[in-house]
Tab-separated table of N, CA, C and O in Angstrom:
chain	number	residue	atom	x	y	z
A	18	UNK	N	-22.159	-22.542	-35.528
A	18	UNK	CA	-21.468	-22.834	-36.768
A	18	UNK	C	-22.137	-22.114	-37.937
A	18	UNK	O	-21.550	-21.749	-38.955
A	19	UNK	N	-23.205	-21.983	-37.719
A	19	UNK	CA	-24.441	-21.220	-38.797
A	19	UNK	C	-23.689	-19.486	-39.143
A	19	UNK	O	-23.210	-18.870	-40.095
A	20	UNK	N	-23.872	-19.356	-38.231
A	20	UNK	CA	-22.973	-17.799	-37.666
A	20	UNK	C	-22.394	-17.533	-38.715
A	20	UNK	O	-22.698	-16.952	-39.757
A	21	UNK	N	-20.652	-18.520	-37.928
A	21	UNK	CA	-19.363	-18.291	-39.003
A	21	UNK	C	-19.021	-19.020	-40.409
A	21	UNK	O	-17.932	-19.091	-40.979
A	22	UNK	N	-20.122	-19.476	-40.747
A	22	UNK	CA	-20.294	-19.902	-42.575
A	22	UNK	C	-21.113	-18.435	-43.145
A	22	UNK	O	-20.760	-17.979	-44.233
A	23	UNK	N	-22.076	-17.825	-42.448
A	23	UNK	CA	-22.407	-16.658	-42.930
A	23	UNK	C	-21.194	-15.514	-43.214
A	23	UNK	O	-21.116	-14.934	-44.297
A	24	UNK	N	-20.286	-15.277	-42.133
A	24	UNK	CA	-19.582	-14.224	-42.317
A	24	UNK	C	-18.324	-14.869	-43.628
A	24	UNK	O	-17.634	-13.973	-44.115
A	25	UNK	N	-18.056	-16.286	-44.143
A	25	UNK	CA	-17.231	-16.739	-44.753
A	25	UNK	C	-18.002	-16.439	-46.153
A	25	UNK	O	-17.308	-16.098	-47.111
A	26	UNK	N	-18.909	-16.512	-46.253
A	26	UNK	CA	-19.545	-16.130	-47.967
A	26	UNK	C	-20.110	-14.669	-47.937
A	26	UNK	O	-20.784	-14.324	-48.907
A	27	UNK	N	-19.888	-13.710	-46.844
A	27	UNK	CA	-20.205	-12.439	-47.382
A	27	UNK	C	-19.381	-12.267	-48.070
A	27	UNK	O	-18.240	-12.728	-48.079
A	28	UNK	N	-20.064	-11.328	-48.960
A	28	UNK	CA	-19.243	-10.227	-50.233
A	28	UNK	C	-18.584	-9.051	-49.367
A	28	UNK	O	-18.999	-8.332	-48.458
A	29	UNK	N	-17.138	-9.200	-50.187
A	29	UNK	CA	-16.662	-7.841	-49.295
A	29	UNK	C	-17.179	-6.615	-50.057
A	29	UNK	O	-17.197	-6.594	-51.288
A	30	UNK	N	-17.665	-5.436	-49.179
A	30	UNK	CA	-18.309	-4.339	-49.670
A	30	UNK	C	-17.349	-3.358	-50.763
A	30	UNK	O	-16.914	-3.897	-51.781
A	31	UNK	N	-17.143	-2.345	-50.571
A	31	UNK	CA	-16.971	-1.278	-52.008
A	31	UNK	C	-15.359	-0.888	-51.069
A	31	UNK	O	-14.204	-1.265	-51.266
A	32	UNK	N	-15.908	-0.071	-50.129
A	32	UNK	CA	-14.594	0.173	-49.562
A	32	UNK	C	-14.133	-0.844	-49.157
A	32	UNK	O	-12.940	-0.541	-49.163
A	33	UNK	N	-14.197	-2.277	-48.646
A	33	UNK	CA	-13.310	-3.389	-48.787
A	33	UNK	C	-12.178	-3.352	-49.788
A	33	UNK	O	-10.967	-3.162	-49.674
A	34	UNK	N	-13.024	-3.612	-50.859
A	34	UNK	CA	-12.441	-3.364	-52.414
A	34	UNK	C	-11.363	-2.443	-52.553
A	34	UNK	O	-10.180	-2.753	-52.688
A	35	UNK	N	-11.888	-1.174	-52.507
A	35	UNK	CA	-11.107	0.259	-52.430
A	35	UNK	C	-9.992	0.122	-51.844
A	35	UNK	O	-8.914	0.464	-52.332
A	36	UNK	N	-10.161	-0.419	-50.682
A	36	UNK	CA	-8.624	-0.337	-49.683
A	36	UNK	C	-7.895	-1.774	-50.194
A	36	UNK	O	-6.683	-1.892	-50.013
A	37	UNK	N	-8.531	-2.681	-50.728
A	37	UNK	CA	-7.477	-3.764	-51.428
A	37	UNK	C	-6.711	-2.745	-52.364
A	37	UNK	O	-5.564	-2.327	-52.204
A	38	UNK	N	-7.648	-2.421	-53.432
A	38	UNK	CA	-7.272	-1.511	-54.653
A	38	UNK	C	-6.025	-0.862	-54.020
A	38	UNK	O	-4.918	-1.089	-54.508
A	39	UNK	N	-6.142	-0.228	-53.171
A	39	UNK	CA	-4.996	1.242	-52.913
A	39	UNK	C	-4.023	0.638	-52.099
A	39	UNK	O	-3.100	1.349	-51.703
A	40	UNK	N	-4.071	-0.799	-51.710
A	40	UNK	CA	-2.880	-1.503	-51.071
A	40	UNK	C	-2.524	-2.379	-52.121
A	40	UNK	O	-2.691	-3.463	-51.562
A	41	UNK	N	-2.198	-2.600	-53.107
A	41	UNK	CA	-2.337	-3.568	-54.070
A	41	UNK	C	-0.577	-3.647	-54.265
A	41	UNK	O	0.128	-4.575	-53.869
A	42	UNK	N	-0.125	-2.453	-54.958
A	42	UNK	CA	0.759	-1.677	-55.042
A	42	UNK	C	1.790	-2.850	-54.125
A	42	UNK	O	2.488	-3.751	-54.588
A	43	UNK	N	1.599	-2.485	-52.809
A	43	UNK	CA	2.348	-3.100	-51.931
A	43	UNK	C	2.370	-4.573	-51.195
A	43	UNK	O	3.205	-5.190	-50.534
A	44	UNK	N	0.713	-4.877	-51.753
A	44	UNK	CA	0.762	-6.331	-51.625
A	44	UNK	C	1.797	-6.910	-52.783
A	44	UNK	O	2.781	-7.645	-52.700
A	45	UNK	N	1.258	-6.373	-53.706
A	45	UNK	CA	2.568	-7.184	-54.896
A	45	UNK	C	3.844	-7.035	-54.844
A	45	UNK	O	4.423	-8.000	-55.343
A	46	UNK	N	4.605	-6.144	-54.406
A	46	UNK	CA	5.970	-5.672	-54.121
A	46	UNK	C	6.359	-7.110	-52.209
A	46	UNK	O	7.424	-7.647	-51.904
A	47	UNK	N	5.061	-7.191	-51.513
A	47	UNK	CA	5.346	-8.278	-50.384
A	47	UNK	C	5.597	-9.906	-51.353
A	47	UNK	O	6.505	-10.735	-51.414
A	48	UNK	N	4.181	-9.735	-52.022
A	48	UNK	CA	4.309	-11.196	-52.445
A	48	UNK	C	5.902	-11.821	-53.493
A	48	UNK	O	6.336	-12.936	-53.783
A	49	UNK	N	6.209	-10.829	-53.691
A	49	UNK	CA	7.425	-10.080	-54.343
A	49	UNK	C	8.631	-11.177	-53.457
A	49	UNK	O	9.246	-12.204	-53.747
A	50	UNK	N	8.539	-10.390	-52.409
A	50	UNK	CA	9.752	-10.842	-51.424
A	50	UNK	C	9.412	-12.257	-51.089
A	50	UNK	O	10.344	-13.031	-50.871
A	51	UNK	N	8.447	-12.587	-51.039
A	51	UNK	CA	8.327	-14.060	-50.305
A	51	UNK	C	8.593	-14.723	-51.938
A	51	UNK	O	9.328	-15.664	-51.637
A	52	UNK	N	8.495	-14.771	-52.911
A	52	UNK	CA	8.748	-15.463	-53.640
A	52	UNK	C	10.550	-15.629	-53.850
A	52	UNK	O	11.211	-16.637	-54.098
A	53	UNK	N	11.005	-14.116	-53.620
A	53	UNK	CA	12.698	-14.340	-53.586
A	53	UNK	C	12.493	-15.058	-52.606
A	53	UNK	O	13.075	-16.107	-52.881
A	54	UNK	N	12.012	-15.163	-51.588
A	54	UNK	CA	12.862	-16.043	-49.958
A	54	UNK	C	12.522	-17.255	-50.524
A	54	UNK	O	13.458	-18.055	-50.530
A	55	UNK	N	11.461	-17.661	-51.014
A	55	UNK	CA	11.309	-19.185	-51.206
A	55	UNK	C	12.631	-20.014	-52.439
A	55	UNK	O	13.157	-21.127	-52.459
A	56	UNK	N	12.725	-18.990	-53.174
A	56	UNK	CA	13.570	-19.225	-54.300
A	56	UNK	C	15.119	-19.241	-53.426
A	56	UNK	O	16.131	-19.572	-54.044
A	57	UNK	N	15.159	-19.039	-52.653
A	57	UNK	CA	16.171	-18.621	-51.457
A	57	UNK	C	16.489	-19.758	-50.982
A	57	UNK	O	17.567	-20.350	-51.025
A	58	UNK	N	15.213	-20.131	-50.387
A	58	UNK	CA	15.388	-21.463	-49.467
A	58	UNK	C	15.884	-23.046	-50.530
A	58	UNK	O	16.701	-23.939	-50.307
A	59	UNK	N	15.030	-22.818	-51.577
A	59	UNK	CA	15.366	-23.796	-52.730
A	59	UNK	C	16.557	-23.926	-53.304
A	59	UNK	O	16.844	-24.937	-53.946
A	60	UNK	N	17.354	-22.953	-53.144
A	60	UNK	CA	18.657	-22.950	-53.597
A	60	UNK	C	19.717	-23.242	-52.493
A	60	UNK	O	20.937	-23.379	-52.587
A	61	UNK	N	19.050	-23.286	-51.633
A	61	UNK	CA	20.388	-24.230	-50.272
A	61	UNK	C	20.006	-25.797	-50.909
A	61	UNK	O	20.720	-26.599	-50.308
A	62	UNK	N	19.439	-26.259	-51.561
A	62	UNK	CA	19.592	-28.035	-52.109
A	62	UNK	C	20.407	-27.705	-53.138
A	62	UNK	O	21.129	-28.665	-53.406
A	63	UNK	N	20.619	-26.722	-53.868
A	63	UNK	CA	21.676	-26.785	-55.287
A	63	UNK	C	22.734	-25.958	-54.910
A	63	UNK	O	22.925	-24.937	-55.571
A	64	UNK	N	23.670	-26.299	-53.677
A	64	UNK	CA	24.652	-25.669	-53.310
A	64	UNK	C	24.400	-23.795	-52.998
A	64	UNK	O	25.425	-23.123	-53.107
A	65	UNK	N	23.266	-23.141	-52.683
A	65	UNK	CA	23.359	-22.079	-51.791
A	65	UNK	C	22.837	-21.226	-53.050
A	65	UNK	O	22.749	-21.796	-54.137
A	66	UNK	N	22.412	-19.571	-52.897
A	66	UNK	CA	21.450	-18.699	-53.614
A	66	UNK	C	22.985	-18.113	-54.428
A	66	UNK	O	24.131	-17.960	-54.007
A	67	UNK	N	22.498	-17.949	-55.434
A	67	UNK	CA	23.344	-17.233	-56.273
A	67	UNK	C	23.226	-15.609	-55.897
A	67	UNK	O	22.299	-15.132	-55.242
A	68	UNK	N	24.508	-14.753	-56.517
A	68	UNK	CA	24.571	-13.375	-56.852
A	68	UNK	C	23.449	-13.080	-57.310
A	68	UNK	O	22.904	-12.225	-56.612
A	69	UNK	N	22.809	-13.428	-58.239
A	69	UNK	CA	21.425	-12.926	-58.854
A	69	UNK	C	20.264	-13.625	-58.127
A	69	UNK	O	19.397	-13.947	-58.939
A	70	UNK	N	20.020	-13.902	-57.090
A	70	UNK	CA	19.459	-14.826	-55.964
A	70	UNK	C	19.080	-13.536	-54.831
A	70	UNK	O	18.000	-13.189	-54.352
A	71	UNK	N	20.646	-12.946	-54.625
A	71	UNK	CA	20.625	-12.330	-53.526
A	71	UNK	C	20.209	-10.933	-54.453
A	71	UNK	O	19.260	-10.439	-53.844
A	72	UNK	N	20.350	-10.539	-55.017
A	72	UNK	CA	19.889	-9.288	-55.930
A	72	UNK	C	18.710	-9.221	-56.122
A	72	UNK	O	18.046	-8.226	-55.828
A	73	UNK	N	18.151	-10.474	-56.753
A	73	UNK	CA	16.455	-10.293	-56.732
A	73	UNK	C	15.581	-10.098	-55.447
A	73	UNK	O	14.466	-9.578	-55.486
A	74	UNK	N	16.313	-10.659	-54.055
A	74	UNK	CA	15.785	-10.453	-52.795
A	74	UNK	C	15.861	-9.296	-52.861
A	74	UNK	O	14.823	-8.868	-53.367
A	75	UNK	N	17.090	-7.895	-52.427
A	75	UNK	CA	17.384	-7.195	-52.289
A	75	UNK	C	16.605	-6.028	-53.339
A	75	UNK	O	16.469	-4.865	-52.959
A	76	UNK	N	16.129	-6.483	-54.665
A	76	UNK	CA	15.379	-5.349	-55.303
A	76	UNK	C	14.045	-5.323	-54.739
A	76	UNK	O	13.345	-4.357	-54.438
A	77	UNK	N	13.716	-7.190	-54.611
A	77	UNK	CA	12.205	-6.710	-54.219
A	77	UNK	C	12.118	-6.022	-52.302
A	77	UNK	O	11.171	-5.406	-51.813
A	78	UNK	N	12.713	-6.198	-51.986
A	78	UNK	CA	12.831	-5.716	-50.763
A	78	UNK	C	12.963	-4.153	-50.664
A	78	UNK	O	12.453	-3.654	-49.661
A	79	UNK	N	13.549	-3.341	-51.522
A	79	UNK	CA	13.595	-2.044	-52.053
A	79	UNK	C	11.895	-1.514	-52.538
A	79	UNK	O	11.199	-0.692	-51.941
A	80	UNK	N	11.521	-2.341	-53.882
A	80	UNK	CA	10.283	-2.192	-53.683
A	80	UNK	C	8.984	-2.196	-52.717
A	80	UNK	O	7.975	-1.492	-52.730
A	81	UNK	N	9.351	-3.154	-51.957
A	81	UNK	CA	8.492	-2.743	-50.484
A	81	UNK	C	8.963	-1.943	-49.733
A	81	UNK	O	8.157	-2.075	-48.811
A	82	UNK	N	9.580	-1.277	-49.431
A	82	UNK	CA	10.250	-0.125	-48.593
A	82	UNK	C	9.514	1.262	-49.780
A	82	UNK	O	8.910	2.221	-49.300
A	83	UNK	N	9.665	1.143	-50.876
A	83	UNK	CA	8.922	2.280	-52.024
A	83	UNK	C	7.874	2.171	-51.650
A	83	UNK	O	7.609	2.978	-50.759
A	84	UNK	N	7.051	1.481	-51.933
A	84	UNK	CA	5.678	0.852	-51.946
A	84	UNK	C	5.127	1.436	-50.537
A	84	UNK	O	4.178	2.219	-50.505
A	85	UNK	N	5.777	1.004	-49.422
A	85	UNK	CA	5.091	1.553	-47.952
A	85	UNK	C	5.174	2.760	-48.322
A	85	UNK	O	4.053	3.199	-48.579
A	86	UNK	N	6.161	3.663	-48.500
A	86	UNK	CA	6.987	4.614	-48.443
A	86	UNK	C	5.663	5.726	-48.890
A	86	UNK	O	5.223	6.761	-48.390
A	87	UNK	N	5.299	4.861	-50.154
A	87	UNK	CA	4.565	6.081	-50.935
A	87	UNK	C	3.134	5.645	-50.293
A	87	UNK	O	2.592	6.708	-49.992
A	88	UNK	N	2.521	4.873	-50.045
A	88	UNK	CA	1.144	4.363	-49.527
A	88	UNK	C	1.055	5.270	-48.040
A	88	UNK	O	-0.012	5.758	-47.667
A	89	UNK	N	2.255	5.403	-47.311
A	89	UNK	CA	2.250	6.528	-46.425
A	89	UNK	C	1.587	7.759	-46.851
A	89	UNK	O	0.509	8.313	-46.635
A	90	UNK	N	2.622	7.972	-47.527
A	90	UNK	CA	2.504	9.152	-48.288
A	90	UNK	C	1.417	9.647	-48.824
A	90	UNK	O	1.360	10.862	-49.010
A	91	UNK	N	0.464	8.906	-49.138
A	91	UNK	CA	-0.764	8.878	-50.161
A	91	UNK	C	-0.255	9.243	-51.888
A	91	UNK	O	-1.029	9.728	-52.714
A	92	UNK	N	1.210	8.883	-52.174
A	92	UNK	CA	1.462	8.785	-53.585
A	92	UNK	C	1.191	7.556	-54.221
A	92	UNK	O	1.741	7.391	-55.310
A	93	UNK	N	0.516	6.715	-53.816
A	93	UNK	CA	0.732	5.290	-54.145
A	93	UNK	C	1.047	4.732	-55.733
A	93	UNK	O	0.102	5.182	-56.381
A	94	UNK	N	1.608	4.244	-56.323
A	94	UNK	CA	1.177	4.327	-58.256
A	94	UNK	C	1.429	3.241	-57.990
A	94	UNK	O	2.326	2.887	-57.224
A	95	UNK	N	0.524	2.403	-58.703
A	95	UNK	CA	0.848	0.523	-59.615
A	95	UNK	C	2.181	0.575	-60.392
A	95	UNK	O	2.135	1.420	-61.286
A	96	UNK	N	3.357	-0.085	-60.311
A	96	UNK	CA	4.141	-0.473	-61.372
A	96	UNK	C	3.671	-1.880	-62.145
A	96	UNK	O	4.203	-2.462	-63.091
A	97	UNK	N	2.598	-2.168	-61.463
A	97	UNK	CA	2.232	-3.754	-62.351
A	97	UNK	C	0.971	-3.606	-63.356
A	97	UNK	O	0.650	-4.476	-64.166
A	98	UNK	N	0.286	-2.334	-63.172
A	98	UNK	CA	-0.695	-1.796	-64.268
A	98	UNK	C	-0.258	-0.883	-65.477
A	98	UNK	O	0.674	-0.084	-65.388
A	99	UNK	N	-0.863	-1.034	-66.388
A	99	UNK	CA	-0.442	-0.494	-67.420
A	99	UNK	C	-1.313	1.127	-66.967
A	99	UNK	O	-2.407	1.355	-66.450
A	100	UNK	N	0.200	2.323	-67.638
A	100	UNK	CA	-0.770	3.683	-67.462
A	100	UNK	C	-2.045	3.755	-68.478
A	100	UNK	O	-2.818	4.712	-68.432
C-alpha cells in the first residue's frame, strides 16, 4: 500500500506537463461534448433536447473532429487562450 500512495503524490514531470499542454486544445473541445450529452440527457425530463440542444452537440462534436484533426497534424492552436 506504501508503494501505490507514493506513485499517487508524485509530481508529474515537465514533459507530463508538455503533452497535457499540447493536448489541451482537444481535451477542451471532449469535455465540450460530454457537457452537450449531459445537457442532452437532462432535457428528456423537460419533454426532449431542443434544436439548439442538438446544434450545440453537433458544433462541439465538429470541434473535436478539428481538434484531433490538427493535433495529428502537429497544427494544434488553443481557441480557449487568448493570442
Amino acid at each position: 500500500m506504501r508503494n501505490r500512495l507514493a506513485l499517487v503524490t508524485a509530481e508529474p514531470t515537465a514533459a507530463d506537463l508538455a503533452a497535457i499542454d499540447t493536448e489541451w486544445p482537444l481535451i477542451a473541445a471532449e469535455l465540450d461534448v460530454l457537457d452537450a450529452e449531459i445537457t442532452m440527457l437532462y432535457a428528456e425530463d423537460k419533454g426532449g433536447p431542443t434544436d439548439l440542444d442538438w446544434r450545440r452537440l453537433r458544433r462541439a462534436e465538429a470541434r473535436v473532429t478539428r481538434a484531433a484533426a490538427e493535433l495529428a497534424a502537429g497544427t494544434l492552436a488553443d481557441p480557449y487562450r487568448a493570442a
